[in-house]
mmCIF file of N, CA and C in Angstrom:
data_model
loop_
_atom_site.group_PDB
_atom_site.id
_atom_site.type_symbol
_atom_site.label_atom_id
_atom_site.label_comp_id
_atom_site.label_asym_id
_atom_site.label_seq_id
_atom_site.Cartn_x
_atom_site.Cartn_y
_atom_site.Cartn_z
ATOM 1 N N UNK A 202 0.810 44.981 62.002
ATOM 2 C CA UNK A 202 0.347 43.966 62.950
ATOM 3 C C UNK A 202 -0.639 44.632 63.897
ATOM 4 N N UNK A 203 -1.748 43.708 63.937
ATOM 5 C CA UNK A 203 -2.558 44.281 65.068
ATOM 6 C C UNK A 203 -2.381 44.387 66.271
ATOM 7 N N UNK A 204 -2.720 43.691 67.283
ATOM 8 C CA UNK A 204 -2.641 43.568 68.734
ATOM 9 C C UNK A 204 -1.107 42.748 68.654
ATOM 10 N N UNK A 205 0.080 43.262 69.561
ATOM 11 C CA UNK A 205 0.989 42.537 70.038
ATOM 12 C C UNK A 205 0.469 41.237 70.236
ATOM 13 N N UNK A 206 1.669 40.406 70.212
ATOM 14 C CA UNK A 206 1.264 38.662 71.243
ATOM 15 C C UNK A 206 2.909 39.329 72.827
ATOM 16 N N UNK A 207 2.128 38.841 73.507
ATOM 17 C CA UNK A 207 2.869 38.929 74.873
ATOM 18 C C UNK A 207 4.211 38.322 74.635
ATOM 19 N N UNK A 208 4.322 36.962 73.829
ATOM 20 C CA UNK A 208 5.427 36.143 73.961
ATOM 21 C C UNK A 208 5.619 35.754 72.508
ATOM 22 N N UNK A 209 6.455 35.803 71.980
ATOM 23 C CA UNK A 209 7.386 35.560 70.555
ATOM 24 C C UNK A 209 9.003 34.523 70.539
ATOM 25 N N UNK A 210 8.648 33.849 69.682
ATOM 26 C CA UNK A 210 9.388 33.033 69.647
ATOM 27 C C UNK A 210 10.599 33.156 68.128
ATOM 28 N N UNK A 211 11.501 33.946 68.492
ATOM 29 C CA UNK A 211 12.278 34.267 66.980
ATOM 30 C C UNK A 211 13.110 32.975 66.797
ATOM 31 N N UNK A 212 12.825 32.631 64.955
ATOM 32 C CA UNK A 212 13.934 31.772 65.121
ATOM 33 C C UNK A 212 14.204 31.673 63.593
ATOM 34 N N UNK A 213 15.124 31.405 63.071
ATOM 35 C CA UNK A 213 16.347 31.372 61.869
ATOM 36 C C UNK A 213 17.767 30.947 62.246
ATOM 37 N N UNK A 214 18.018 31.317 60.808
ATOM 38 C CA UNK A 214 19.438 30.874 60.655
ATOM 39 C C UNK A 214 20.189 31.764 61.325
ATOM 40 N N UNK A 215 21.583 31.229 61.429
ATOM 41 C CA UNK A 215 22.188 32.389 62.250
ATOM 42 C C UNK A 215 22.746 33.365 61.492
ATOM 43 N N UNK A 216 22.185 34.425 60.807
ATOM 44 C CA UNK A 216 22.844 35.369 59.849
ATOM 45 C C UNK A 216 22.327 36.607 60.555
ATOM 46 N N UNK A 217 22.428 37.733 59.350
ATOM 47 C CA UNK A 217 22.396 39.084 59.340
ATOM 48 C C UNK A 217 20.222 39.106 59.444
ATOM 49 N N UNK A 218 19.588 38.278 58.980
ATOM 50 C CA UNK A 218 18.417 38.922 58.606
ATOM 51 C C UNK A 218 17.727 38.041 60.099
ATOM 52 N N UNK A 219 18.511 36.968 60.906
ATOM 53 C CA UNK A 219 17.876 36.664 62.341
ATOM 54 C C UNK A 219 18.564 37.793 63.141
ATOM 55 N N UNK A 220 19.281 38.461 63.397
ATOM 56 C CA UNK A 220 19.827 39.196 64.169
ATOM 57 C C UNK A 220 18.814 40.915 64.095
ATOM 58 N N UNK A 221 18.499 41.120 62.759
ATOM 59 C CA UNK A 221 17.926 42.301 62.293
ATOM 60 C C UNK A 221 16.224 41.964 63.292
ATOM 61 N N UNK A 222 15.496 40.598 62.720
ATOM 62 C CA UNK A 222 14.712 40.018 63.735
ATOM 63 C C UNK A 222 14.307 40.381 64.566
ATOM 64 N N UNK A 223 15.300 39.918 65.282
ATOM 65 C CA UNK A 223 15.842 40.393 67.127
ATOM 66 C C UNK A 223 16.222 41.333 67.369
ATOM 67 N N UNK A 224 16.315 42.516 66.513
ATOM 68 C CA UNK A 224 16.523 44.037 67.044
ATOM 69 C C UNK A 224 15.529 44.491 66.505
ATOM 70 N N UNK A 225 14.777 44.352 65.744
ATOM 71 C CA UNK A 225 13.220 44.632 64.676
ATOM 72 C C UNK A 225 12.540 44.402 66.887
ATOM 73 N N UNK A 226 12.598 42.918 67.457
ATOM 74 C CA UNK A 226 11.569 43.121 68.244
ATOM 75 C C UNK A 226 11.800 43.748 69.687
ATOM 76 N N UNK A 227 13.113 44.312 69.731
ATOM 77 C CA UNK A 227 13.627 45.326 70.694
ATOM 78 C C UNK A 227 13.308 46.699 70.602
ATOM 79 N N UNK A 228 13.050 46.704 69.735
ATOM 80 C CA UNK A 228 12.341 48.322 69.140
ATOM 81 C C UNK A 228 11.214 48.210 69.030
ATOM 82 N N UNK A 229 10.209 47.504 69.036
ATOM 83 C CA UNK A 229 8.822 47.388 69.088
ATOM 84 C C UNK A 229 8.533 47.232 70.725
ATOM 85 N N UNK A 230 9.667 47.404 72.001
ATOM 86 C CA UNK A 230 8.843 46.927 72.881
ATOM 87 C C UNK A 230 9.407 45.748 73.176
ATOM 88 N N UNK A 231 9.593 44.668 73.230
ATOM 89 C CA UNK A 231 9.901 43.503 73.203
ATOM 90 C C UNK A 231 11.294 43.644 74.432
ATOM 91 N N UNK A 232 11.548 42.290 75.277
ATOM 92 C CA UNK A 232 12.919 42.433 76.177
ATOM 93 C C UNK A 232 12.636 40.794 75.872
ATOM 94 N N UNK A 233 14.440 40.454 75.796
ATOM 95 C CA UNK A 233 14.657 39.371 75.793
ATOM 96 C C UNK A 233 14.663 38.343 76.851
ATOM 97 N N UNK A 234 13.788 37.305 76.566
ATOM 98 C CA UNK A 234 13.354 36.362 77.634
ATOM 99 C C UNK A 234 14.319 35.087 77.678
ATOM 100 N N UNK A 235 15.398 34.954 78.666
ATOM 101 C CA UNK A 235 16.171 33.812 78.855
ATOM 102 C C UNK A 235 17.212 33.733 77.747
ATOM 103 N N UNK A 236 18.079 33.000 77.825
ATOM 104 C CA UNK A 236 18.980 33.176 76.785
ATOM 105 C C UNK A 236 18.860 32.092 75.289
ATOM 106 N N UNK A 237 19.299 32.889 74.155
ATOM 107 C CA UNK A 237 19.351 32.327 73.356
ATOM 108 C C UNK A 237 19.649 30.494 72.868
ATOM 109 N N UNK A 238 19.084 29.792 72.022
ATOM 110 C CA UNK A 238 19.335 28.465 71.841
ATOM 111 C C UNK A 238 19.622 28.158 70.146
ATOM 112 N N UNK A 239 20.451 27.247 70.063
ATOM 113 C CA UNK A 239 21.151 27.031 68.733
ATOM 114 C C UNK A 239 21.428 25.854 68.661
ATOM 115 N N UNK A 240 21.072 25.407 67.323
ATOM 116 C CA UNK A 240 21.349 24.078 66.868
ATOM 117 C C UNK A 240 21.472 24.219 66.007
ATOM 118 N N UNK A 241 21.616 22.894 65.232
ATOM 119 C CA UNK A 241 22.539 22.562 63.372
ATOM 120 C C UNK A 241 21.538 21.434 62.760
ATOM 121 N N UNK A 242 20.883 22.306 61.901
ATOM 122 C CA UNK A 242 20.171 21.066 61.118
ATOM 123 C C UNK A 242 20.976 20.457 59.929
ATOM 124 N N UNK A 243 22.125 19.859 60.199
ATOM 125 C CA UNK A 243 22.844 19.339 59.056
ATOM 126 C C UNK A 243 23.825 20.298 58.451
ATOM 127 N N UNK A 244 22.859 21.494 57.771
ATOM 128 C CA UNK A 244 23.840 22.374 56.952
ATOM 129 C C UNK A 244 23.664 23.821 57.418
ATOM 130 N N UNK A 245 23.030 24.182 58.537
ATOM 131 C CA UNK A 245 23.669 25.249 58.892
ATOM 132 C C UNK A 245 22.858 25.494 60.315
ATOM 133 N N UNK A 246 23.238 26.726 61.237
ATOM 134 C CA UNK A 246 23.270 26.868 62.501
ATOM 135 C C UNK A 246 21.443 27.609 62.608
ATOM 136 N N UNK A 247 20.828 26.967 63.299
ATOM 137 C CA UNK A 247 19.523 27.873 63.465
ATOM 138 C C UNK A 247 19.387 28.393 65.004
ATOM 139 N N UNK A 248 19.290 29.227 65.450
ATOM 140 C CA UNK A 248 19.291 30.196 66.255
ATOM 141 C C UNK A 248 17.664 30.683 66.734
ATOM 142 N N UNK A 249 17.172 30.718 67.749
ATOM 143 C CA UNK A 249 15.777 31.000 68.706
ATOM 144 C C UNK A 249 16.045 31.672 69.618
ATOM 145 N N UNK A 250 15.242 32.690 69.930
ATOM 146 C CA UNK A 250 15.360 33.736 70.906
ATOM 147 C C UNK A 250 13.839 34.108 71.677
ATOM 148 N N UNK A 251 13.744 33.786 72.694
ATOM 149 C CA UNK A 251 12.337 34.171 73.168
ATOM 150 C C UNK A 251 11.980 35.625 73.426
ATOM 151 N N UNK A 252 10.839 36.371 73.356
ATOM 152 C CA UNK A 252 10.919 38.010 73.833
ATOM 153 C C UNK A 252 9.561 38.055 74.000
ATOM 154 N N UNK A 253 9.503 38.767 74.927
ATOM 155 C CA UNK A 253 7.560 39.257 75.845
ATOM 156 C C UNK A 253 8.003 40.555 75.892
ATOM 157 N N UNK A 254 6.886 40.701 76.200
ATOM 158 C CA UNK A 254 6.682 42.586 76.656
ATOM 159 C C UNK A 254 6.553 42.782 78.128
ATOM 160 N N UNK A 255 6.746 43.938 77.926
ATOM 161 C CA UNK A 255 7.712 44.289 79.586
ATOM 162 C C UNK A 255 6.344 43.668 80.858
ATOM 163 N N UNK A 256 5.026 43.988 80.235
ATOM 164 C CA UNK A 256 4.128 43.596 81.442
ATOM 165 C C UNK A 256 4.000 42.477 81.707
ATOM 166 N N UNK A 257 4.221 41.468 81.036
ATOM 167 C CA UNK A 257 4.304 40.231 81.258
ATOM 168 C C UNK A 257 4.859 39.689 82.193
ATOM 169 N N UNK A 258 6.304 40.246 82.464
ATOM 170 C CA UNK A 258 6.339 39.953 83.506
ATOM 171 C C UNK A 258 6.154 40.556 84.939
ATOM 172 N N UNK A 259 5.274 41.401 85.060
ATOM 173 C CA UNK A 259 4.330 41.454 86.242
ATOM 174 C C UNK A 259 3.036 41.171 86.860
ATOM 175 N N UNK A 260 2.718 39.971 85.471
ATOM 176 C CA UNK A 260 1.720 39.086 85.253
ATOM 177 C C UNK A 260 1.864 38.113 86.044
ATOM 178 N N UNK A 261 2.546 37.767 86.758
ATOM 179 C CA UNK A 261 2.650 36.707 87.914
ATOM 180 C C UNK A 261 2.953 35.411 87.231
ATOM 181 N N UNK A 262 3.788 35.406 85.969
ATOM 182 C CA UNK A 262 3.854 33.861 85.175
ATOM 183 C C UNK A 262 4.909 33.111 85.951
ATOM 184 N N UNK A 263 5.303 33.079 87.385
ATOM 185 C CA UNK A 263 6.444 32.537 87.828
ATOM 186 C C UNK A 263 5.957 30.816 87.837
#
């Protein structure tokens, strides 16, 4: 990947390969923004996690 994006939006099912995801973008840099959100499309649980990079928030986005 070239240039980071400031803000990432992870989202899947709730298994082993969304969780890997979300530690894939903790190790690149990445801190988790607000807490996680989950819903059920019928047949199974999908899971979203927001994450920016640390300068972002001293970017004044209040």
């Amino acid at each position: 990947m070239s240039e980071k994006l400031n803000y990432r939006l992870l989202t899947g099912p709730d298994d082993r390969s969304f969780c890997e995801k979300v530690s894939q973008a903790l190790e690149d840099g990445y801190l988790l923004f607000g807490a996680p959100s989950i819903t059920h499309d019928g047949s199974r649980v999908i899971c979203a996690q927001a994450v920016i990079l640390p300068h972002t928030l001293s970017a004044g986005g209040d």
